[in-house]
CSV table of C-alpha atoms and ligand atoms in Angstrom, one decimal:
chain,number,residue,atom,x,y,z
A,229,MET,CA,21.5,-17.8,0.4
A,230,GLY,CA,23.5,-21.6,1.4
A,231,ASP,CA,24.6,-23.7,-1.0
A,232,LYS,CA,21.2,-24.8,-3.2
A,233,ASP,CA,22.1,-28.4,-3.0
A,234,LEU,CA,22.3,-28.3,1.0
A,235,ILE,CA,19.2,-26.7,1.5
A,236,THR,CA,17.3,-29.2,-1.5
A,237,ARG,CA,18.7,-32.2,1.2
A,238,LEU,CA,17.2,-30.3,4.7
A,239,ASP,CA,13.9,-29.4,3.0
A,240,ASN,CA,13.6,-33.0,2.2
A,241,ARG,CA,14.1,-33.8,5.5
A,242,LEU,CA,11.9,-31.2,7.1
A,243,ASP,CA,9.4,-32.6,5.1
A,244,GLN,CA,10.0,-36.6,5.9
A,245,LEU,CA,9.4,-35.0,9.6
A,246,VAL,CA,6.5,-33.5,9.7
A,247,LYS,CA,4.8,-35.6,7.6
A,248,ILE,CA,5.0,-38.8,9.7
A,249,ASP,CA,1.5,-40.3,10.6
A,250,MET,CA,1.7,-40.2,14.5
A,251,GLY,CA,-2.4,-38.8,14.7
A,252,GLU,CA,-3.1,-41.8,12.5
A,253,ARG,CA,-5.9,-39.1,9.8
A,254,GLY,CA,-3.8,-40.5,6.9
A,255,VAL,CA,-1.7,-37.6,5.8
A,256,GLU,CA,1.1,-39.1,4.8
A,257,HIS,CA,-1.1,-40.2,1.5
A,258,LEU,CA,-2.0,-36.5,1.3
A,259,PHE,CA,2.3,-35.6,1.5
A,260,GLU,CA,2.9,-38.2,-1.4
A,261,ALA,CA,-0.2,-36.4,-3.5
A,262,ALA,CA,0.7,-32.8,-2.6
A,263,ARG,CA,4.3,-33.9,-3.4
A,264,ALA,CA,3.6,-35.3,-6.5
A,265,LEU,CA,1.9,-32.3,-7.6
A,266,GLN,CA,4.8,-29.8,-6.4
A,267,GLY,CA,7.6,-32.1,-7.6
A,268,GLU,CA,9.9,-30.9,-5.2
A,269,SER,CA,10.3,-30.5,-1.4
A,270,LEU,CA,6.8,-29.4,0.4
A,271,VAL,CA,8.4,-27.0,3.0
A,272,GLY,CA,11.0,-25.7,0.7
A,273,ALA,CA,8.3,-24.8,-1.7
A,274,ALA,CA,6.5,-22.9,1.0
A,275,ALA,CA,9.8,-21.7,2.4
A,276,ASP,CA,10.8,-20.6,-1.3
A,277,ALA,CA,7.9,-18.7,-1.9
A,278,LEU,CA,7.9,-16.7,1.6
A,279,MET,CA,11.6,-15.1,1.3
A,280,ALA,CA,10.2,-14.1,-2.5
A,281,VAL,CA,8.1,-12.0,-1.1
A,282,PRO,CA,9.6,-8.4,-2.0
A,283,GLU,CA,11.3,-6.1,1.1
A,284,GLY,CA,8.8,-4.7,2.8
A,285,GLY,CA,5.6,-5.8,1.3
A,286,THR,CA,2.8,-7.4,2.7
A,287,VAL,CA,1.2,-10.6,3.9
A,288,VAL,CA,-1.6,-11.5,4.5
A,289,LEU,CA,-2.1,-14.9,7.0
A,290,THR,CA,-4.8,-16.7,8.8
A,291,THR,CA,-5.2,-19.4,11.1
A,292,GLY,CA,-8.0,-20.0,14.1
A,293,SER,CA,-10.4,-22.7,14.1
A,294,VAL,CA,-12.9,-22.5,16.5
A,295,SER,CA,-14.1,-25.9,17.8
A,296,ARG,CA,-16.8,-26.7,19.8
A,297,ALA,CA,-18.8,-23.8,17.6
A,298,TRP,CA,-21.6,-26.0,18.3
A,299,ILE,CA,-21.4,-25.3,22.5
A,300,THR,CA,-19.5,-21.6,22.0
A,301,THR,CA,-18.1,-19.9,19.5
A,302,ASP,CA,-15.7,-18.3,21.9
A,303,LEU,CA,-13.1,-20.9,22.2
A,304,GLY,CA,-10.4,-21.4,19.5
A,305,GLU,CA,-7.8,-24.4,19.2
A,306,ASN,CA,-4.7,-24.6,19.8
A,307,ASP,CA,-3.4,-25.9,16.2
A,308,GLY,CA,-2.7,-23.3,14.1
A,309,PRO,CA,-2.0,-19.6,16.2
A,310,SER,CA,1.1,-20.8,17.2
A,311,GLY,CA,2.2,-22.2,13.8
A,312,ALA,CA,0.9,-18.9,12.1
A,313,ALA,CA,2.8,-16.5,14.9
A,314,ALA,CA,6.2,-18.0,14.0
A,315,ILE,CA,6.3,-17.7,10.3
A,316,ALA,CA,4.6,-13.9,11.0
A,317,ARG,CA,8.0,-13.7,12.8
A,318,ALA,CA,10.2,-15.2,10.1
A,319,LEU,CA,8.5,-13.1,7.7
A,320,VAL,CA,8.8,-10.0,9.8
A,321,LEU,CA,12.6,-10.6,10.6
A,322,ALA,CA,13.5,-12.0,6.9
A,323,ARG,CA,11.7,-9.3,4.6
A,324,ASN,CA,10.3,-6.4,6.9
A,325,VAL,CA,6.6,-7.2,5.6
A,326,THR,CA,3.8,-5.8,7.0
A,327,CYS,CA,1.8,-9.2,8.3
A,328,VAL,CA,-1.7,-9.3,8.2
A,329,MET,CA,-3.7,-11.5,10.4
A,330,VAL,CA,-7.4,-12.3,9.4
A,331,CYS,CA,-9.9,-14.8,11.9
A,332,GLU,CA,-13.4,-14.3,14.3
A,333,GLU,CA,-13.5,-11.0,16.0
A,334,THR,CA,-14.3,-14.5,18.9
A,335,LEU,CA,-10.5,-15.4,18.2
A,336,LEU,CA,-9.0,-12.4,17.9
A,337,PRO,CA,-7.6,-12.1,21.6
A,338,ALA,CA,-6.4,-15.0,21.3
A,339,ILE,CA,-4.7,-15.2,18.5
A,340,ARG,CA,-3.1,-11.7,18.7
A,341,ASN,CA,-1.7,-12.5,22.1
A,342,THR,CA,-0.1,-15.4,20.6
A,343,CYS,CA,1.5,-13.4,17.9
A,344,GLN,CA,2.9,-11.3,20.4
A,345,ALA,CA,4.0,-13.7,22.7
A,346,ALA,CA,5.9,-13.9,19.7
A,347,GLY,CA,7.5,-11.0,19.4
A,348,LEU,CA,5.0,-9.3,17.4
A,349,PHE,CA,3.1,-6.0,18.9
A,350,PRO,CA,-0.2,-5.8,17.5
A,351,VAL,CA,-0.5,-2.0,15.6
A,352,THR,CA,-2.8,-0.8,13.8
A,353,LEU,CA,-2.7,-0.7,9.7
A,354,GLU,CA,-1.0,3.0,10.1
A,355,GLN,CA,1.1,2.3,12.5
A,356,ALA,CA,2.4,-0.6,10.8
A,357,ALA,CA,3.3,1.5,8.2
A,358,ILE,CA,5.5,3.0,10.3
A,359,ALA,CA,7.4,0.4,11.8
A,360,LYS,CA,8.0,-1.1,8.5
A,361,ALA,CA,9.1,2.3,7.2
A,362,ASP,CA,12.1,3.1,10.0
A,363,LYS,CA,12.3,-0.7,10.7
A,364,SER,CA,12.0,0.2,14.9
A,365,LEU,CA,8.7,-2.0,15.7
A,366,ALA,CA,8.1,-6.3,14.9
A,367,THR,CA,4.7,-5.8,14.3
A,368,ILE,CA,1.6,-7.4,13.7
A,369,VAL,CA,-2.1,-6.5,12.6
A,370,MET,CA,-4.9,-8.4,13.1
A,371,ILE,CA,-8.7,-7.9,11.2
A,372,PRO,CA,-11.6,-9.7,12.2
A,373,TYR,CA,-12.9,-11.0,9.2
A,374,ALA,CA,-16.8,-11.6,8.7
A,375,THR,CA,-18.5,-15.1,9.7
A,376,ASP,CA,-21.5,-14.9,7.0
A,377,ASP,CA,-20.7,-16.2,3.6
A,378,GLU,CA,-22.3,-12.7,2.0
A,379,THR,CA,-19.8,-10.7,4.4
A,380,GLY,CA,-17.2,-12.7,3.8
A,381,LYS,CA,-17.4,-12.2,0.1
A,382,ALA,CA,-17.9,-8.6,0.2
A,383,GLN,CA,-15.2,-8.2,2.6
A,384,ALA,CA,-12.4,-10.3,0.4
A,385,VAL,CA,-12.9,-7.6,-2.3
A,386,GLN,CA,-12.3,-4.5,-0.2
A,387,MET,CA,-9.3,-5.9,1.8
A,388,LEU,CA,-7.5,-7.2,-1.8
A,389,ASP,CA,-7.8,-3.8,-3.3
A,390,GLU,CA,-7.0,-1.8,-0.1
A,391,LEU,CA,-4.1,-4.2,1.0
A,392,GLN,CA,-2.7,-5.5,-2.7
A,393,PRO,CA,-0.9,-8.7,-1.1
A,394,ASP,CA,2.1,-10.1,-2.3
A,395,LEU,CA,1.1,-13.5,-1.0
A,396,MET,CA,-1.7,-15.1,1.0
A,397,PHE,CA,-0.7,-17.8,4.0
A,398,SER,CA,-3.1,-20.0,5.5
A,399,THR,CA,-2.7,-22.6,8.3
A,400,GLU,CA,-4.8,-24.9,10.1
A,401,ARG,CA,-8.0,-22.9,8.9
A,402,VAL,CA,-10.9,-24.8,8.0
A,403,GLY,CA,-12.8,-23.9,4.6
A,404,ARG,CA,-16.1,-25.0,3.0
A,405,ASN,CA,-16.8,-28.1,0.8
A,406,GLU,CA,-18.6,-28.3,-2.1
A,407,PHE,CA,-22.2,-27.3,-0.8
A,408,GLY,CA,-21.0,-24.8,1.9
A,409,VAL,CA,-20.5,-26.7,4.7
A,410,TYR,CA,-17.6,-26.3,7.2
A,411,HIS,CA,-16.5,-29.5,8.3
A,412,SER,CA,-14.8,-30.7,12.0
A,413,MET,CA,-12.7,-33.8,11.7
A,414,LYS,CA,-15.5,-36.2,12.4
A,415,GLY,CA,-17.7,-35.2,9.5
A,416,ILE,CA,-19.7,-32.7,12.2
A,417,ASP,CA,-20.9,-29.3,10.7
A,418,TYR,CA,-19.2,-26.7,12.8
A,419,GLY,CA,-19.6,-23.5,10.7
A,420,MET,CA,-21.5,-21.8,13.0
A,421,GLY,CA,-19.6,-18.1,14.2
A,422,ARG,CA,-17.0,-19.4,12.1
A,423,ALA,CA,-15.1,-16.6,9.6
A,424,ARG,CA,-15.5,-17.3,6.0
A,425,VAL,CA,-12.1,-16.5,5.4
A,426,ASP,CA,-12.1,-19.0,2.1
A,427,PHE,CA,-13.0,-16.8,0.4
A,428,LEU,CA,-10.6,-14.4,1.1
A,429,PHE,CA,-8.7,-17.1,-0.9
A,430,ASP,CA,-10.3,-18.1,-2.9
A,431,LEU,CA,-10.7,-14.3,-4.9
A,432,ALA,CA,-6.9,-13.9,-4.1
A,433,LEU,CA,-6.1,-17.5,-6.2
A,434,GLU,CA,-8.8,-15.7,-9.2
A,435,ARG,CA,-6.3,-12.7,-9.2
A,436,GLY,CA,-3.3,-14.5,-8.9
A,437,ILE,CA,-1.6,-13.5,-5.8
A,438,PRO,CA,0.9,-16.4,-4.1
A,439,VAL,CA,-1.1,-18.4,-1.6
A,440,VAL,CA,0.3,-21.1,0.6
A,441,ALA,CA,-1.6,-23.2,2.9
A,442,VAL,CA,-0.8,-25.3,5.4
A,443,GLY,CA,-3.1,-28.4,7.0
A,444,ASP,CA,-3.3,-32.0,8.9
A,445,GLY,CA,-6.7,-32.9,8.1
A,446,GLY,CA,-7.6,-32.3,4.2
A,447,ASN,CA,-10.7,-30.3,6.3
A,448,GLU,CA,-8.4,-26.6,5.7
A,449,ILE,CA,-8.1,-24.3,3.1
A,450,GLY,CA,-5.2,-25.6,0.7
A,451,MET,CA,-6.9,-28.6,1.1
A,452,GLY,CA,-8.7,-28.0,-2.7
A,453,LYS,CA,-5.6,-29.1,-4.3
A,454,VAL,CA,-5.7,-32.5,-3.4
A,455,ALA,CA,-9.2,-33.2,-3.3
A,456,ASP,CA,-9.2,-36.2,-4.2
A,457,HIS,CA,-7.2,-37.7,-2.0
A,458,VAL,CA,-9.1,-36.4,0.5
A,459,LYS,CA,-11.8,-37.8,-0.3
A,460,ALA,CA,-9.9,-41.4,-0.8
A,461,HIS,CA,-7.8,-41.6,2.3
A,462,VAL,CA,-8.9,-39.3,4.7
A,463,PRO,CA,-11.9,-40.3,7.7
A,464,TYR,CA,-15.1,-39.0,6.5
A,465,GLY,CA,-13.5,-37.6,3.7
A,466,ASP,CA,-16.4,-39.1,1.0
A,467,THR,CA,-19.2,-39.2,3.3
A,468,CYS,CA,-19.5,-36.9,6.4
A,469,GLN,CA,-22.3,-37.0,9.5
A,470,CYS,CA,-24.2,-34.3,8.7
A,471,GLY,CA,-26.3,-35.1,6.4
A,472,CYS,CA,-25.2,-32.5,3.3
A,473,GLY,CA,-23.8,-35.1,1.0
A,474,GLY,CA,-20.4,-34.6,0.7
A,475,GLY,CA,-17.4,-34.8,2.7
A,476,ILE,CA,-15.1,-32.8,4.5
A,477,GLY,CA,-12.7,-31.9,2.8
A,478,ALA,CA,-12.3,-28.0,1.2
A,479,VAL,CA,-13.3,-26.8,-1.9
A,480,THR,CA,-10.2,-24.4,-1.5
A,481,GLY,CA,-6.8,-24.8,-3.3
A,482,CYS,CA,-3.6,-23.2,-2.9
A,483,ASP,CA,-0.7,-23.1,-5.2
A,484,VAL,CA,1.7,-24.6,-2.5
A,485,LEU,CA,0.8,-27.4,0.1
A,486,VAL,CA,2.3,-28.4,2.9
A,487,THR,CA,0.9,-31.7,4.7
A,488,ALA,CA,1.8,-32.3,8.3
A,489,ALA,CA,0.8,-34.5,11.1
A,490,CYS,CA,0.5,-31.5,13.2
A,491,SER,CA,-0.6,-28.0,11.2
A,492,ASN,CA,1.8,-26.4,13.5
A,493,TRP,CA,4.5,-28.9,12.8
A,494,GLY,CA,4.3,-27.6,9.1
A,495,CYS,CA,4.8,-24.1,10.4
A,496,THR,CA,8.1,-25.1,12.2
A,497,ALA,CA,9.2,-26.8,9.5
A,498,ILE,CA,9.0,-23.8,6.9
A,499,ALA,CA,10.4,-20.8,10.0
A,500,ALA,CA,13.4,-23.6,9.5
A,501,ALA,CA,13.8,-23.3,6.0
A,502,MET,CA,12.7,-19.9,5.9
A,503,ALA,CA,16.2,-19.6,8.0
A,504,ALA,CA,18.0,-22.3,6.3
A,505,ARG,CA,17.9,-19.6,3.1
A,506,ALA,CA,18.7,-16.7,5.0
A,507,GLY,CA,21.4,-18.5,6.9
A,508,ASN,CA,20.0,-16.6,10.3
A,509,SER,CA,18.9,-19.0,13.1
A,510,LYS,CA,16.9,-15.3,14.0
A,511,LEU,CA,14.4,-17.0,11.8
A,512,LEU,CA,13.7,-20.6,13.2
A,513,HIS,CA,10.8,-21.0,15.6
A,514,THR,CA,13.1,-22.5,18.5
A,515,PRO,CA,11.7,-24.8,21.3
A,516,GLU,CA,11.8,-22.3,24.0
A,517,ARG,CA,10.0,-19.9,21.9
A,518,GLU,CA,7.0,-23.1,21.9
A,519,ALA,CA,7.5,-23.5,25.3
A,520,LEU,CA,6.6,-19.9,25.6
A,521,LEU,CA,3.5,-20.1,22.9
A,522,LEU,CA,2.2,-23.8,24.2
A,523,ASP,CA,1.7,-21.3,27.7
A,524,THR,CA,0.2,-18.6,26.0
A,525,MET,CA,-2.0,-20.3,24.4
A,526,VAL,CA,-3.0,-22.1,27.7
A,527,ALA,CA,-3.3,-19.4,28.8
A,528,ASN,CA,-5.7,-17.6,26.7
A,529,GLY,CA,-7.9,-20.6,26.4
A,530,LEU,CA,-7.2,-22.3,22.8
A,531,ILE,CA,-8.3,-25.9,23.2
A,532,ASN,CA,-6.4,-28.8,22.7
A,533,SER,CA,-9.0,-29.8,20.0
A,534,THR,CA,-8.3,-33.8,20.4
A,535,HIS,CA,-9.2,-34.5,24.2
A,536,GLY,CA,-12.0,-31.9,24.1
A,537,ILE,CA,-9.7,-29.8,26.9
A,538,VAL,CA,-8.0,-26.4,27.4
A,539,ASP,CA,-4.2,-28.1,27.5
A,540,ASP,CA,-1.0,-28.0,26.7
A,541,SER,CA,-1.2,-31.3,24.4
A,542,VAL,CA,-1.7,-29.8,20.5
A,543,ASP,CA,-3.8,-32.0,18.5
A,544,GLY,CA,-4.1,-34.9,21.3
A,545,PHE,CA,0.2,-34.6,21.4
A,546,PRO,CA,1.7,-34.0,24.3
A,547,ARG,CA,3.4,-30.9,24.7
A,548,ASN,CA,7.1,-31.9,24.6
A,549,SER,CA,6.3,-33.4,21.1
A,550,HIS,CA,5.9,-29.8,19.9
A,551,ILE,CA,8.9,-28.5,21.5
A,552,ALA,CA,11.1,-32.2,20.0
A,553,VAL,CA,10.1,-31.0,16.8
A,554,ALA,CA,11.0,-27.6,17.3
A,555,GLU,CA,14.4,-28.6,18.8
A,556,LEU,CA,14.1,-31.2,15.3
A,557,CYS,CA,14.0,-28.7,12.3
A,558,ARG,CA,16.4,-26.8,14.4
A,559,THR,CA,18.9,-29.6,14.1
A,560,ILE,CA,18.5,-30.3,10.8
A,561,VAL,CA,18.8,-26.8,9.3
A,562,SER,CA,22.5,-26.1,11.9
A,563,ARG,CA,24.4,-27.2,8.9
A,564,ALA,CA,22.8,-23.7,7.1
A,565,LEU,CA,23.3,-21.5,9.7
B,23,ZN,ZN1,-22.0,-32.7,5.6
């Protein structure tokens, strides 16, 4: 572990980098609110929680946002998967953890292939146990999650009973509002074909399992922690366009919330903070790997949701901005590596 004061300074710099609201989403307000509640660096608190997972433990992760669900539920967006893959990779390398990724069956192939490009070979739970015991392979376990409320609630009980996870991690995973509706950033109901993973996270919170969540818009799992601020500062935070009577804010909260201008950037920063804590550059999400994952996501048909096209811009930010964020995160923590 590095010098504690140095780590705190690096954490704060990572926070400052990824909170810059280049997408004009009102996310800086959410950062200030989350930061006040946390009382310390958001990125640092997330990295602390992830590094506190016991060696050989189990972490459940989720990401994946069905995009244009009213056209097809086969299409997912490219903010989320690369960040989740970066965090899973860092967890496996740092703590020899079994990472279980849950998402829609429809998005599973694309997210699986993104994780594989990040170095994690997809296996079953039984195979992951073998790999963990002899440390011979970095793995990921992919589990499809139900897309209706009742099955989603039942699957939550079954999964937490079976897996007994040490921590839950969510990035860019839309959660329902107080009326049970899943909204896009534009306030449109796009819950069709969407996995009800928020019920899994609600139950985890009830059971006292630590939950770390990353978001950039207010409609994601974890944002329940700053619900009043989502209502006040985010477009459609107060009133959606679907007529349900609520706003886009997700009701599901979390223990540690990381807000960023782009959820993938939040994950890149968290991986860097993990690397700084471990003094291990292998935990970094490098610019080179970000480039590879951007290409992988294009090849797997994940969409740049801002422009409505499959390309290597994410949330409307061009390719080089994501590679640059990874480079800057690496530069910020280089003093601890
Ligand atoms: Zn609505």
